[in-house]
Amino acid sequence: MKKISMLLMLLCITLGANAQLLWKISGKDLPKPSFVFGTHHLAPLSITDSIAGFRQALNQVEQVYGEIVMEDMTQAANLQKMQQAILLPGDTTLHTLFTPAQYDSLATTVKTLMGADLKMFDNIRPAFLSTQISALLAMKTVQGFDPKQQLDSWVQAEARKMGKAVGGLETMDFQMGILFGSQSLKRQAEQLYCSIQHLDLMEQQTVKMTAAYMQQKLDVLEKVITEKMGNACDALPEEEEALIYGRNSNWAQAMPAIMKQKSTLFAVGSGHLTGQRGLLQLLRNEGYKVEAVR
């Protein structure tokens, strides 16, 4: 663990001279430029101080858009929806989704990481447990990670302080459907069990991904994200389509009308920006000039 933390610190000492997390969108029919900012849920808020032109872009635009409106997640009605979305349907329980040996192995991991008995989560969808285990691994491996301070929420909060409008490219209901309802329960259980069998590999990937982000190297980040383990933990093509590429396409179709109406800073997960099917290339395909802010 000490070696992993030291590696992350060394990799993060020197940031790239050219920002690759903030991108300017101009041309075509836009009266004013807009921007795309790639976020990362494990990065400290201080990263914004190292991104050339970030504060100027935030001051310049008329509104900010995220994947969703983060404030919506704190509303009582939506919290209730979330609680319902993570529950297993009918008489299904974790006991029915795992063999006795698998259940015992999962129970041991949950006890170690969460300090809780698995029976407390017996009615919870495996996909939700996977996200909780990932968050706990992040707290364990990434120095300074604070789940209560995340870039997406912070950018939107800053925009509100400045009197700017805040919007979302998706609804919370849509995201909950993707996260907890797009896979079969059998597949969710398979991925959860695979993850607890390969916690070391998951920790290493978390460290590499965060280091690449802190260095502002989207090309390296893309390699880490697309790296395959060669087991059930790897996302299937249809899962990548639902979680990443299909959403990229939807956003690229929605953004032109939003940008034409008001200059906008879009703050979305950095993994959505990269590659031929990434948001940056899709916007270029639509005829926009997309360039890194120096």
PDB file of C-alpha atoms in Angstrom:
ATOM      1  CA  MET A   1       0.000   0.000   0.000  1.00  0.00           C
ATOM      2  CA  LYS A   2       2.811   2.402   0.888  1.00  0.00           C
ATOM      3  CA  LYS A   3       4.461   1.678  -2.473  1.00  0.00           C
ATOM      4  CA  ILE A   4       1.237   2.394  -4.360  1.00  0.00           C
ATOM      5  CA  SER A   5       0.719   5.709  -2.552  1.00  0.00           C
ATOM      6  CA  MET A   6       4.321   6.716  -3.201  1.00  0.00           C
ATOM      7  CA  LEU A   7       3.974   5.847  -6.892  1.00  0.00           C
ATOM      8  CA  LEU A   8       0.884   8.010  -7.176  1.00  0.00           C
ATOM      9  CA  MET A   9       2.625  10.923  -5.465  1.00  0.00           C
ATOM     10  CA  LEU A  10       5.641  10.694  -7.778  1.00  0.00           C
ATOM     11  CA  LEU A  11       3.495  10.510 -10.889  1.00  0.00           C
ATOM     12  CA  CYS A  12       1.475  13.524  -9.840  1.00  0.00           C
ATOM     13  CA  ILE A  13       4.387  15.835  -9.045  1.00  0.00           C
ATOM     14  CA  THR A  14       4.796  17.088 -12.610  1.00  0.00           C
ATOM     15  CA  LEU A  15       1.674  18.013 -14.591  1.00  0.00           C
ATOM     16  CA  GLY A  16       1.701  18.239 -18.341  1.00  0.00           C
ATOM     17  CA  ALA A  17       2.540  21.684 -19.658  1.00  0.00           C
ATOM     18  CA  ASN A  18      -0.461  21.654 -21.978  1.00  0.00           C
ATOM     19  CA  ALA A  19      -3.874  21.147 -20.443  1.00  0.00           C
ATOM     20  CA  GLN A  20      -5.742  18.190 -21.883  1.00  0.00           C
ATOM     21  CA  LEU A  21      -8.707  18.334 -19.555  1.00  0.00           C
ATOM     22  CA  LEU A  22     -10.188  21.631 -20.783  1.00  0.00           C
ATOM     23  CA  TRP A  23     -11.219  21.956 -24.434  1.00  0.00           C
ATOM     24  CA  LYS A  24     -12.581  24.914 -26.373  1.00  0.00           C
ATOM     25  CA  ILE A  25     -15.429  24.395 -28.854  1.00  0.00           C
ATOM     26  CA  SER A  26     -15.879  27.023 -31.552  1.00  0.00           C
ATOM     27  CA  GLY A  27     -16.812  27.516 -35.180  1.00  0.00           C
ATOM     28  CA  LYS A  28     -19.762  26.323 -37.211  1.00  0.00           C
ATOM     29  CA  ASP A  29     -22.831  28.288 -36.020  1.00  0.00           C
ATOM     30  CA  LEU A  30     -21.696  29.181 -32.487  1.00  0.00           C
ATOM     31  CA  PRO A  31     -21.920  32.908 -31.646  1.00  0.00           C
ATOM     32  CA  LYS A  32     -19.537  32.360 -28.698  1.00  0.00           C
ATOM     33  CA  PRO A  33     -17.109  29.561 -27.763  1.00  0.00           C
ATOM     34  CA  SER A  34     -18.108  26.856 -25.310  1.00  0.00           C
ATOM     35  CA  PHE A  35     -15.895  24.461 -23.348  1.00  0.00           C
ATOM     36  CA  VAL A  36     -15.701  20.824 -22.281  1.00  0.00           C
ATOM     37  CA  PHE A  37     -13.984  19.952 -18.994  1.00  0.00           C
ATOM     38  CA  GLY A  38     -13.142  16.334 -18.204  1.00  0.00           C
ATOM     39  CA  THR A  39     -13.717  15.458 -14.540  1.00  0.00           C
ATOM     40  CA  HIS A  40     -12.605  12.544 -12.393  1.00  0.00           C
ATOM     41  CA  HIS A  41     -14.428  11.542  -9.225  1.00  0.00           C
ATOM     42  CA  LEU A  42     -11.203  10.718  -7.356  1.00  0.00           C
ATOM     43  CA  ALA A  43      -9.354  13.970  -8.099  1.00  0.00           C
ATOM     44  CA  PRO A  44      -8.948  16.713  -5.469  1.00  0.00           C
ATOM     45  CA  LEU A  45     -10.607  20.057  -6.150  1.00  0.00           C
ATOM     46  CA  SER A  46      -7.146  21.652  -6.257  1.00  0.00           C
ATOM     47  CA  ILE A  47      -6.589  20.151  -9.737  1.00  0.00           C
ATOM     48  CA  THR A  48      -8.503  23.122 -11.160  1.00  0.00           C
ATOM     49  CA  ASP A  49      -5.633  25.411 -10.110  1.00  0.00           C
ATOM     50  CA  SER A  50      -3.350  23.494 -12.470  1.00  0.00           C
ATOM     51  CA  ILE A  51      -5.588  23.613 -15.543  1.00  0.00           C
ATOM     52  CA  ALA A  52      -4.690  26.473 -17.858  1.00  0.00           C
ATOM     53  CA  GLY A  53      -7.654  28.713 -18.593  1.00  0.00           C
ATOM     54  CA  PHE A  54     -10.131  26.880 -16.362  1.00  0.00           C
ATOM     55  CA  ARG A  55     -11.125  29.827 -14.195  1.00  0.00           C
ATOM     56  CA  GLN A  56     -11.311  32.119 -17.224  1.00  0.00           C
ATOM     57  CA  ALA A  57     -13.576  29.652 -19.016  1.00  0.00           C
ATOM     58  CA  LEU A  58     -15.860  29.346 -16.006  1.00  0.00           C
ATOM     59  CA  ASN A  59     -16.076  33.140 -15.742  1.00  0.00           C
ATOM     60  CA  GLN A  60     -16.656  33.541 -19.464  1.00  0.00           C
ATOM     61  CA  VAL A  61     -19.525  31.117 -20.076  1.00  0.00           C
ATOM     62  CA  GLU A  62     -23.178  31.861 -19.414  1.00  0.00           C
ATOM     63  CA  GLN A  63     -24.094  28.459 -18.009  1.00  0.00           C
ATOM     64  CA  VAL A  64     -22.712  25.109 -16.845  1.00  0.00           C
ATOM     65  CA  TYR A  65     -23.953  21.646 -17.799  1.00  0.00           C
ATOM     66  CA  GLY A  66     -23.024  18.379 -16.129  1.00  0.00           C
ATOM     67  CA  GLU A  67     -24.007  14.806 -16.801  1.00  0.00           C
ATOM     68  CA  ILE A  68     -26.856  15.448 -14.378  1.00  0.00           C
ATOM     69  CA  VAL A  69     -27.768  18.323 -12.087  1.00  0.00           C
ATOM     70  CA  MET A  70     -25.898  17.178  -8.975  1.00  0.00           C
ATOM     71  CA  GLU A  71     -28.151  19.138  -6.625  1.00  0.00           C
ATOM     72  CA  ASP A  72     -31.031  16.902  -7.703  1.00  0.00           C
ATOM     73  CA  MET A  73     -29.391  14.012  -5.854  1.00  0.00           C
ATOM     74  CA  THR A  74     -29.994  15.721  -2.518  1.00  0.00           C
ATOM     75  CA  GLN A  75     -33.747  16.156  -2.972  1.00  0.00           C
ATOM     76  CA  ALA A  76     -35.878  13.901  -0.762  1.00  0.00           C
ATOM     77  CA  ALA A  77     -37.971  12.565  -3.644  1.00  0.00           C
ATOM     78  CA  ASN A  78     -34.886  11.603  -5.619  1.00  0.00           C
ATOM     79  CA  LEU A  79     -33.203  10.017  -2.622  1.00  0.00           C
ATOM     80  CA  GLN A  80     -36.300   7.887  -2.263  1.00  0.00           C
ATOM     81  CA  LYS A  81     -36.051   6.929  -5.940  1.00  0.00           C
ATOM     82  CA  MET A  82     -32.409   5.969  -5.429  1.00  0.00           C
ATOM     83  CA  GLN A  83     -33.302   3.766  -2.483  1.00  0.00           C
ATOM     84  CA  GLN A  84     -35.880   1.977  -4.620  1.00  0.00           C
ATOM     85  CA  ALA A  85     -33.540   1.648  -7.607  1.00  0.00           C
ATOM     86  CA  ILE A  86     -30.866  -0.211  -5.640  1.00  0.00           C
ATOM     87  CA  LEU A  87     -33.274  -2.769  -4.154  1.00  0.00           C
ATOM     88  CA  LEU A  88     -33.536  -6.277  -5.567  1.00  0.00           C
ATOM     89  CA  PRO A  89     -36.939  -7.123  -7.021  1.00  0.00           C
ATOM     90  CA  GLY A  90     -39.460  -9.526  -5.512  1.00  0.00           C
ATOM     91  CA  ASP A  91     -38.075 -12.428  -3.504  1.00  0.00           C
ATOM     92  CA  THR A  92     -34.588 -12.147  -5.010  1.00  0.00           C
ATOM     93  CA  THR A  93     -31.749 -11.790  -2.505  1.00  0.00           C
ATOM     94  CA  LEU A  94     -27.968 -12.017  -2.660  1.00  0.00           C
ATOM     95  CA  HIS A  95     -28.361 -15.562  -1.341  1.00  0.00           C
ATOM     96  CA  THR A  96     -30.243 -16.505  -4.505  1.00  0.00           C
ATOM     97  CA  LEU A  97     -27.672 -14.877  -6.824  1.00  0.00           C
ATOM     98  CA  PHE A  98     -24.533 -16.522  -5.409  1.00  0.00           C
ATOM     99  CA  THR A  99     -23.493 -20.024  -4.489  1.00  0.00           C
ATOM    100  CA  PRO A 100     -22.869 -20.595  -0.758  1.00  0.00           C
ATOM    101  CA  ALA A 101     -19.097 -20.463  -1.329  1.00  0.00           C
ATOM    102  CA  GLN A 102     -19.341 -17.247  -3.352  1.00  0.00           C
ATOM    103  CA  TYR A 103     -21.614 -15.679  -0.746  1.00  0.00           C
ATOM    104  CA  ASP A 104     -19.152 -16.522   2.046  1.00  0.00           C
ATOM    105  CA  SER A 105     -16.277 -15.021   0.051  1.00  0.00           C
ATOM    106  CA  LEU A 106     -18.278 -11.857  -0.613  1.00  0.00           C
ATOM    107  CA  ALA A 107     -19.275 -11.673   3.062  1.00  0.00           C
ATOM    108  CA  THR A 108     -15.617 -11.803   4.098  1.00  0.00           C
ATOM    109  CA  THR A 109     -14.705  -8.971   1.709  1.00  0.00           C
ATOM    110  CA  VAL A 110     -17.619  -6.791   2.816  1.00  0.00           C
ATOM    111  CA  LYS A 111     -16.725  -7.370   6.461  1.00  0.00           C
ATOM    112  CA  THR A 112     -13.099  -6.420   5.783  1.00  0.00           C
ATOM    113  CA  LEU A 113     -13.825  -3.316   3.710  1.00  0.00           C
ATOM    114  CA  MET A 114     -17.035  -2.052   5.292  1.00  0.00           C
ATOM    115  CA  GLY A 115     -16.927  -3.555   8.758  1.00  0.00           C
ATOM    116  CA  ALA A 116     -20.498  -4.775   8.224  1.00  0.00           C
ATOM    117  CA  ASP A 117     -22.265  -8.102   7.812  1.00  0.00           C
ATOM    118  CA  LEU A 118     -23.348  -8.934   4.284  1.00  0.00           C
ATOM    119  CA  LYS A 119     -26.811  -9.872   5.530  1.00  0.00           C
ATOM    120  CA  MET A 120     -27.435  -6.130   5.969  1.00  0.00           C
ATOM    121  CA  PHE A 121     -27.218  -5.814   2.170  1.00  0.00           C
ATOM    122  CA  ASP A 122     -29.088  -8.986   1.239  1.00  0.00           C
ATOM    123  CA  ASN A 123     -31.799  -7.032  -0.631  1.00  0.00           C
ATOM    124  CA  ILE A 124     -29.367  -4.696  -2.421  1.00  0.00           C
ATOM    125  CA  ARG A 125     -28.473  -5.020  -6.117  1.00  0.00           C
ATOM    126  CA  PRO A 126     -24.939  -6.306  -6.780  1.00  0.00           C
ATOM    127  CA  ALA A 127     -24.202  -3.297  -9.013  1.00  0.00           C
ATOM    128  CA  PHE A 128     -24.667  -0.959  -6.044  1.00  0.00           C
ATOM    129  CA  LEU A 129     -22.355  -3.059  -3.881  1.00  0.00           C
ATOM    130  CA  SER A 130     -19.780  -2.892  -6.672  1.00  0.00           C
ATOM    131  CA  THR A 131     -19.867   0.916  -6.627  1.00  0.00           C
ATOM    132  CA  GLN A 132     -19.474   0.955  -2.841  1.00  0.00           C
ATOM    133  CA  ILE A 133     -16.501  -1.397  -2.945  1.00  0.00           C
ATOM    134  CA  SER A 134     -14.889   0.758  -5.662  1.00  0.00           C
ATOM    135  CA  ALA A 135     -15.348   3.863  -3.503  1.00  0.00           C
ATOM    136  CA  LEU A 136     -13.820   2.162  -0.478  1.00  0.00           C
ATOM    137  CA  LEU A 137     -10.848   0.978  -2.542  1.00  0.00           C
ATOM    138  CA  ALA A 138     -10.365   4.552  -3.712  1.00  0.00           C
ATOM    139  CA  MET A 139     -10.365   5.831  -0.140  1.00  0.00           C
ATOM    140  CA  LYS A 140      -7.788   3.183   0.679  1.00  0.00           C
ATOM    141  CA  THR A 141      -5.441   3.727  -2.271  1.00  0.00           C
ATOM    142  CA  VAL A 142      -5.737   7.366  -3.408  1.00  0.00           C
ATOM    143  CA  GLN A 143      -4.170   9.807  -0.987  1.00  0.00           C
ATOM    144  CA  GLY A 144      -6.422  12.776  -0.217  1.00  0.00           C
ATOM    145  CA  PHE A 145      -9.550  11.332  -1.844  1.00  0.00           C
ATOM    146  CA  ASP A 146     -12.653  12.750  -0.186  1.00  0.00           C
ATOM    147  CA  PRO A 147     -15.984  11.322  -1.446  1.00  0.00           C
ATOM    148  CA  LYS A 148     -17.742  14.431  -0.112  1.00  0.00           C
ATOM    149  CA  GLN A 149     -15.719  16.737  -2.375  1.00  0.00           C
ATOM    150  CA  GLN A 150     -16.085  15.897  -6.045  1.00  0.00           C
ATOM    151  CA  LEU A 151     -15.352  17.995  -9.099  1.00  0.00           C
ATOM    152  CA  ASP A 152     -18.726  17.620 -10.786  1.00  0.00           C
ATOM    153  CA  SER A 153     -20.621  18.946  -7.772  1.00  0.00           C
ATOM    154  CA  TRP A 154     -18.041  21.657  -7.107  1.00  0.00           C
ATOM    155  CA  VAL A 155     -18.132  23.065 -10.656  1.00  0.00           C
ATOM    156  CA  GLN A 156     -21.910  23.316 -10.551  1.00  0.00           C
ATOM    157  CA  ALA A 157     -21.840  24.902  -7.094  1.00  0.00           C
ATOM    158  CA  GLU A 158     -19.289  27.476  -8.274  1.00  0.00           C
ATOM    159  CA  ALA A 159     -21.488  28.318 -11.251  1.00  0.00           C
ATOM    160  CA  ARG A 160     -24.463  28.909  -8.964  1.00  0.00           C
ATOM    161  CA  LYS A 161     -22.404  31.204  -6.750  1.00  0.00           C
ATOM    162  CA  MET A 162     -21.681  33.252  -9.868  1.00  0.00           C
ATOM    163  CA  GLY A 163     -25.362  33.440 -10.754  1.00  0.00           C
ATOM    164  CA  LYS A 164     -25.062  31.112 -13.738  1.00  0.00           C
ATOM    165  CA  ALA A 165     -27.662  28.576 -14.829  1.00  0.00           C
ATOM    166  CA  VAL A 166     -26.926  24.883 -14.280  1.00  0.00           C
ATOM    167  CA  GLY A 167     -28.316  22.064 -16.393  1.00  0.00           C
ATOM    168  CA  GLY A 168     -27.870  18.356 -17.039  1.00  0.00           C
ATOM    169  CA  LEU A 169     -27.351  16.334 -20.206  1.00  0.00           C
ATOM    170  CA  GLU A 170     -29.236  13.472 -18.571  1.00  0.00           C
ATOM    171  CA  THR A 171     -31.792  12.996 -15.836  1.00  0.00           C
ATOM    172  CA  MET A 172     -31.077  11.256 -12.569  1.00  0.00           C
ATOM    173  CA  ASP A 173     -33.686   8.620 -13.470  1.00  0.00           C
ATOM    174  CA  PHE A 174     -31.804   7.822 -16.682  1.00  0.00           C
ATOM    175  CA  GLN A 175     -28.479   7.455 -14.878  1.00  0.00           C
ATOM    176  CA  MET A 176     -29.968   5.214 -12.208  1.00  0.00           C
ATOM    177  CA  GLY A 177     -31.404   3.036 -14.959  1.00  0.00           C
ATOM    178  CA  ILE A 178     -28.001   2.734 -16.620  1.00  0.00           C
ATOM    179  CA  LEU A 179     -26.101   2.053 -13.399  1.00  0.00           C
ATOM    180  CA  PHE A 180     -28.478  -0.377 -11.737  1.00  0.00           C
ATOM    181  CA  GLY A 181     -30.880  -1.616 -14.402  1.00  0.00           C
ATOM    182  CA  SER A 182     -29.010  -2.021 -17.688  1.00  0.00           C
ATOM    183  CA  GLN A 183     -27.456  -5.378 -16.734  1.00  0.00           C
ATOM    184  CA  SER A 184     -29.158  -8.589 -15.716  1.00  0.00           C
ATOM    185  CA  LEU A 185     -28.912  -9.446 -12.020  1.00  0.00           C
ATOM    186  CA  LYS A 186     -26.896 -12.521 -12.965  1.00  0.00           C
ATOM    187  CA  ARG A 187     -24.374 -10.349 -14.800  1.00  0.00           C
ATOM    188  CA  GLN A 188     -24.219  -7.854 -11.900  1.00  0.00           C
ATOM    189  CA  ALA A 189     -23.475 -10.721  -9.526  1.00  0.00           C
ATOM    190  CA  GLU A 190     -20.818 -12.091 -11.888  1.00  0.00           C
ATOM    191  CA  GLN A 191     -18.997  -8.758 -12.057  1.00  0.00           C
ATOM    192  CA  LEU A 192     -19.230  -8.180  -8.312  1.00  0.00           C
ATOM    193  CA  TYR A 193     -17.772 -11.591  -7.562  1.00  0.00           C
ATOM    194  CA  CYS A 194     -15.010 -11.069 -10.120  1.00  0.00           C
ATOM    195  CA  SER A 195     -14.085  -7.716  -8.560  1.00  0.00           C
ATOM    196  CA  ILE A 196     -13.659  -9.145  -5.056  1.00  0.00           C
ATOM    197  CA  GLN A 197     -11.418 -11.852  -6.520  1.00  0.00           C
ATOM    198  CA  HIS A 198      -9.154  -9.222  -8.100  1.00  0.00           C
ATOM    199  CA  LEU A 199      -8.999  -6.377  -5.589  1.00  0.00           C
ATOM    200  CA  ASP A 200      -5.258  -5.875  -6.153  1.00  0.00           C
ATOM    201  CA  LEU A 201      -5.767  -5.352  -9.891  1.00  0.00           C
ATOM    202  CA  MET A 202      -8.617  -2.945  -9.206  1.00  0.00           C
ATOM    203  CA  GLU A 203      -6.423  -0.961  -6.816  1.00  0.00           C
ATOM    204  CA  GLN A 204      -3.662  -0.758  -9.411  1.00  0.00           C
ATOM    205  CA  GLN A 205      -6.085   0.414 -12.092  1.00  0.00           C
ATOM    206  CA  THR A 206      -7.477   3.061  -9.729  1.00  0.00           C
ATOM    207  CA  VAL A 207      -3.971   4.370  -9.063  1.00  0.00           C
ATOM    208  CA  LYS A 208      -3.001   4.406 -12.756  1.00  0.00           C
ATOM    209  CA  MET A 209      -6.234   6.113 -13.787  1.00  0.00           C
ATOM    210  CA  THR A 210      -5.928   8.826 -11.150  1.00  0.00           C
ATOM    211  CA  ALA A 211      -2.235   9.400 -11.936  1.00  0.00           C
ATOM    212  CA  ALA A 212      -3.010   9.806 -15.658  1.00  0.00           C
ATOM    213  CA  TYR A 213      -5.763  12.280 -14.834  1.00  0.00           C
ATOM    214  CA  MET A 214      -3.588  14.312 -12.483  1.00  0.00           C
ATOM    215  CA  GLN A 215      -0.963  14.494 -15.231  1.00  0.00           C
ATOM    216  CA  GLN A 216      -3.740  15.665 -17.578  1.00  0.00           C
ATOM    217  CA  LYS A 217      -2.851  12.953 -20.084  1.00  0.00           C
ATOM    218  CA  LEU A 218      -6.037  11.831 -21.783  1.00  0.00           C
ATOM    219  CA  ASP A 219      -4.175   9.431 -24.072  1.00  0.00           C
ATOM    220  CA  VAL A 220      -2.762   7.541 -21.082  1.00  0.00           C
ATOM    221  CA  LEU A 221      -6.138   7.664 -19.347  1.00  0.00           C
ATOM    222  CA  GLU A 222      -7.783   6.099 -22.400  1.00  0.00           C
ATOM    223  CA  LYS A 223      -5.286   3.211 -22.336  1.00  0.00           C
ATOM    224  CA  VAL A 224      -5.987   2.545 -18.659  1.00  0.00           C
ATOM    225  CA  ILE A 225      -9.756   2.685 -19.116  1.00  0.00           C
ATOM    226  CA  THR A 226      -9.730   0.340 -22.117  1.00  0.00           C
ATOM    227  CA  GLU A 227      -7.226  -2.070 -20.549  1.00  0.00           C
ATOM    228  CA  LYS A 228      -8.702  -5.561 -20.246  1.00  0.00           C
ATOM    229  CA  MET A 229      -8.136  -8.053 -17.438  1.00  0.00           C
ATOM    230  CA  GLY A 230      -9.273 -10.993 -19.551  1.00  0.00           C
ATOM    231  CA  ASN A 231     -11.959 -12.117 -17.132  1.00  0.00           C
ATOM    232  CA  ALA A 232     -15.573 -11.453 -16.144  1.00  0.00           C
ATOM    233  CA  CYS A 233     -14.626  -8.054 -14.714  1.00  0.00           C
ATOM    234  CA  ASP A 234     -14.204  -6.686 -18.247  1.00  0.00           C
ATOM    235  CA  ALA A 235     -17.179  -4.784 -19.639  1.00  0.00           C
ATOM    236  CA  LEU A 236     -18.967  -6.487 -22.523  1.00  0.00           C
ATOM    237  CA  PRO A 237     -19.375  -4.526 -25.789  1.00  0.00           C
ATOM    238  CA  GLU A 238     -23.064  -3.919 -25.094  1.00  0.00           C
ATOM    239  CA  GLU A 239     -22.211  -2.667 -21.598  1.00  0.00           C
ATOM    240  CA  GLU A 240     -19.638  -0.231 -22.992  1.00  0.00           C
ATOM    241  CA  GLU A 241     -22.260   0.921 -25.476  1.00  0.00           C
ATOM    242  CA  ALA A 242     -24.804   1.589 -22.724  1.00  0.00           C
ATOM    243  CA  LEU A 243     -22.429   3.164 -20.216  1.00  0.00           C
ATOM    244  CA  ILE A 244     -20.109   5.137 -22.486  1.00  0.00           C
ATOM    245  CA  TYR A 245     -20.525   5.256 -26.249  1.00  0.00           C
ATOM    246  CA  GLY A 246     -24.298   5.514 -26.508  1.00  0.00           C
ATOM    247  CA  ARG A 247     -24.301   8.318 -23.981  1.00  0.00           C
ATOM    248  CA  ASN A 248     -21.478  10.102 -25.835  1.00  0.00           C
ATOM    249  CA  SER A 249     -23.591  10.026 -28.971  1.00  0.00           C
ATOM    250  CA  ASN A 250     -26.653  11.345 -27.135  1.00  0.00           C
ATOM    251  CA  TRP A 251     -24.647  14.210 -25.633  1.00  0.00           C
ATOM    252  CA  ALA A 252     -23.028  15.134 -28.945  1.00  0.00           C
ATOM    253  CA  GLN A 253     -26.506  15.417 -30.457  1.00  0.00           C
ATOM    254  CA  ALA A 254     -27.847  17.530 -27.584  1.00  0.00           C
ATOM    255  CA  MET A 255     -24.908  19.911 -27.152  1.00  0.00           C
ATOM    256  CA  PRO A 256     -25.198  21.976 -30.379  1.00  0.00           C
ATOM    257  CA  ALA A 257     -28.598  23.439 -29.461  1.00  0.00           C
ATOM    258  CA  ILE A 258     -27.409  24.120 -25.898  1.00  0.00           C
ATOM    259  CA  MET A 259     -24.222  25.868 -27.064  1.00  0.00           C
ATOM    260  CA  LYS A 260     -26.009  27.893 -29.721  1.00  0.00           C
ATOM    261  CA  GLN A 261     -28.429  29.280 -27.149  1.00  0.00           C
ATOM    262  CA  LYS A 262     -25.806  30.119 -24.497  1.00  0.00           C
ATOM    263  CA  SER A 263     -22.056  29.703 -24.166  1.00  0.00           C
ATOM    264  CA  THR A 264     -21.603  26.655 -21.937  1.00  0.00           C
ATOM    265  CA  LEU A 265     -19.019  24.833 -19.866  1.00  0.00           C
ATOM    266  CA  PHE A 266     -19.770  21.097 -20.007  1.00  0.00           C
ATOM    267  CA  ALA A 267     -18.233  19.190 -17.082  1.00  0.00           C
ATOM    268  CA  VAL A 268     -18.426  15.439 -17.709  1.00  0.00           C
ATOM    269  CA  GLY A 269     -16.365  12.380 -16.848  1.00  0.00           C
ATOM    270  CA  SER A 270     -13.001  12.490 -18.623  1.00  0.00           C
ATOM    271  CA  GLY A 271     -13.448   8.922 -19.853  1.00  0.00           C
ATOM    272  CA  HIS A 272     -16.184  10.211 -22.164  1.00  0.00           C
ATOM    273  CA  LEU A 273     -13.787  12.543 -24.000  1.00  0.00           C
ATOM    274  CA  THR A 274     -11.278  10.118 -25.464  1.00  0.00           C
ATOM    275  CA  GLY A 275     -11.036   7.997 -28.596  1.00  0.00           C
ATOM    276  CA  GLN A 276     -12.746   7.914 -31.972  1.00  0.00           C
ATOM    277  CA  ARG A 277     -16.139   7.497 -30.302  1.00  0.00           C
ATOM    278  CA  GLY A 278     -15.335  10.024 -27.593  1.00  0.00           C
ATOM    279  CA  LEU A 279     -17.149  13.318 -27.201  1.00  0.00           C
ATOM    280  CA  LEU A 280     -14.318  15.456 -28.580  1.00  0.00           C
ATOM    281  CA  GLN A 281     -14.119  13.531 -31.852  1.00  0.00           C
ATOM    282  CA  LEU A 282     -17.910  13.375 -32.198  1.00  0.00           C
ATOM    283  CA  LEU A 283     -18.058  17.176 -31.948  1.00  0.00           C
ATOM    284  CA  ARG A 284     -15.321  17.469 -34.573  1.00  0.00           C
ATOM    285  CA  ASN A 285     -17.332  15.146 -36.797  1.00  0.00           C
ATOM    286  CA  GLU A 286     -20.210  17.646 -36.480  1.00  0.00           C
ATOM    287  CA  GLY A 287     -17.994  20.397 -37.889  1.00  0.00           C
ATOM    288  CA  TYR A 288     -16.870  22.154 -34.702  1.00  0.00           C
ATOM    289  CA  LYS A 289     -13.324  23.214 -33.966  1.00  0.00           C
ATOM    290  CA  VAL A 290     -12.229  21.478 -30.774  1.00  0.00           C
ATOM    291  CA  GLU A 291      -8.854  22.445 -29.326  1.00  0.00           C
ATOM    292  CA  ALA A 292      -7.059  22.029 -26.004  1.00  0.00           C
ATOM    293  CA  VAL A 293      -6.895  25.236 -23.983  1.00  0.00           C
ATOM    294  CA  ARG A 294      -3.248  26.244 -23.499  1.00  0.00           C
TER     295      ARG A 294
END
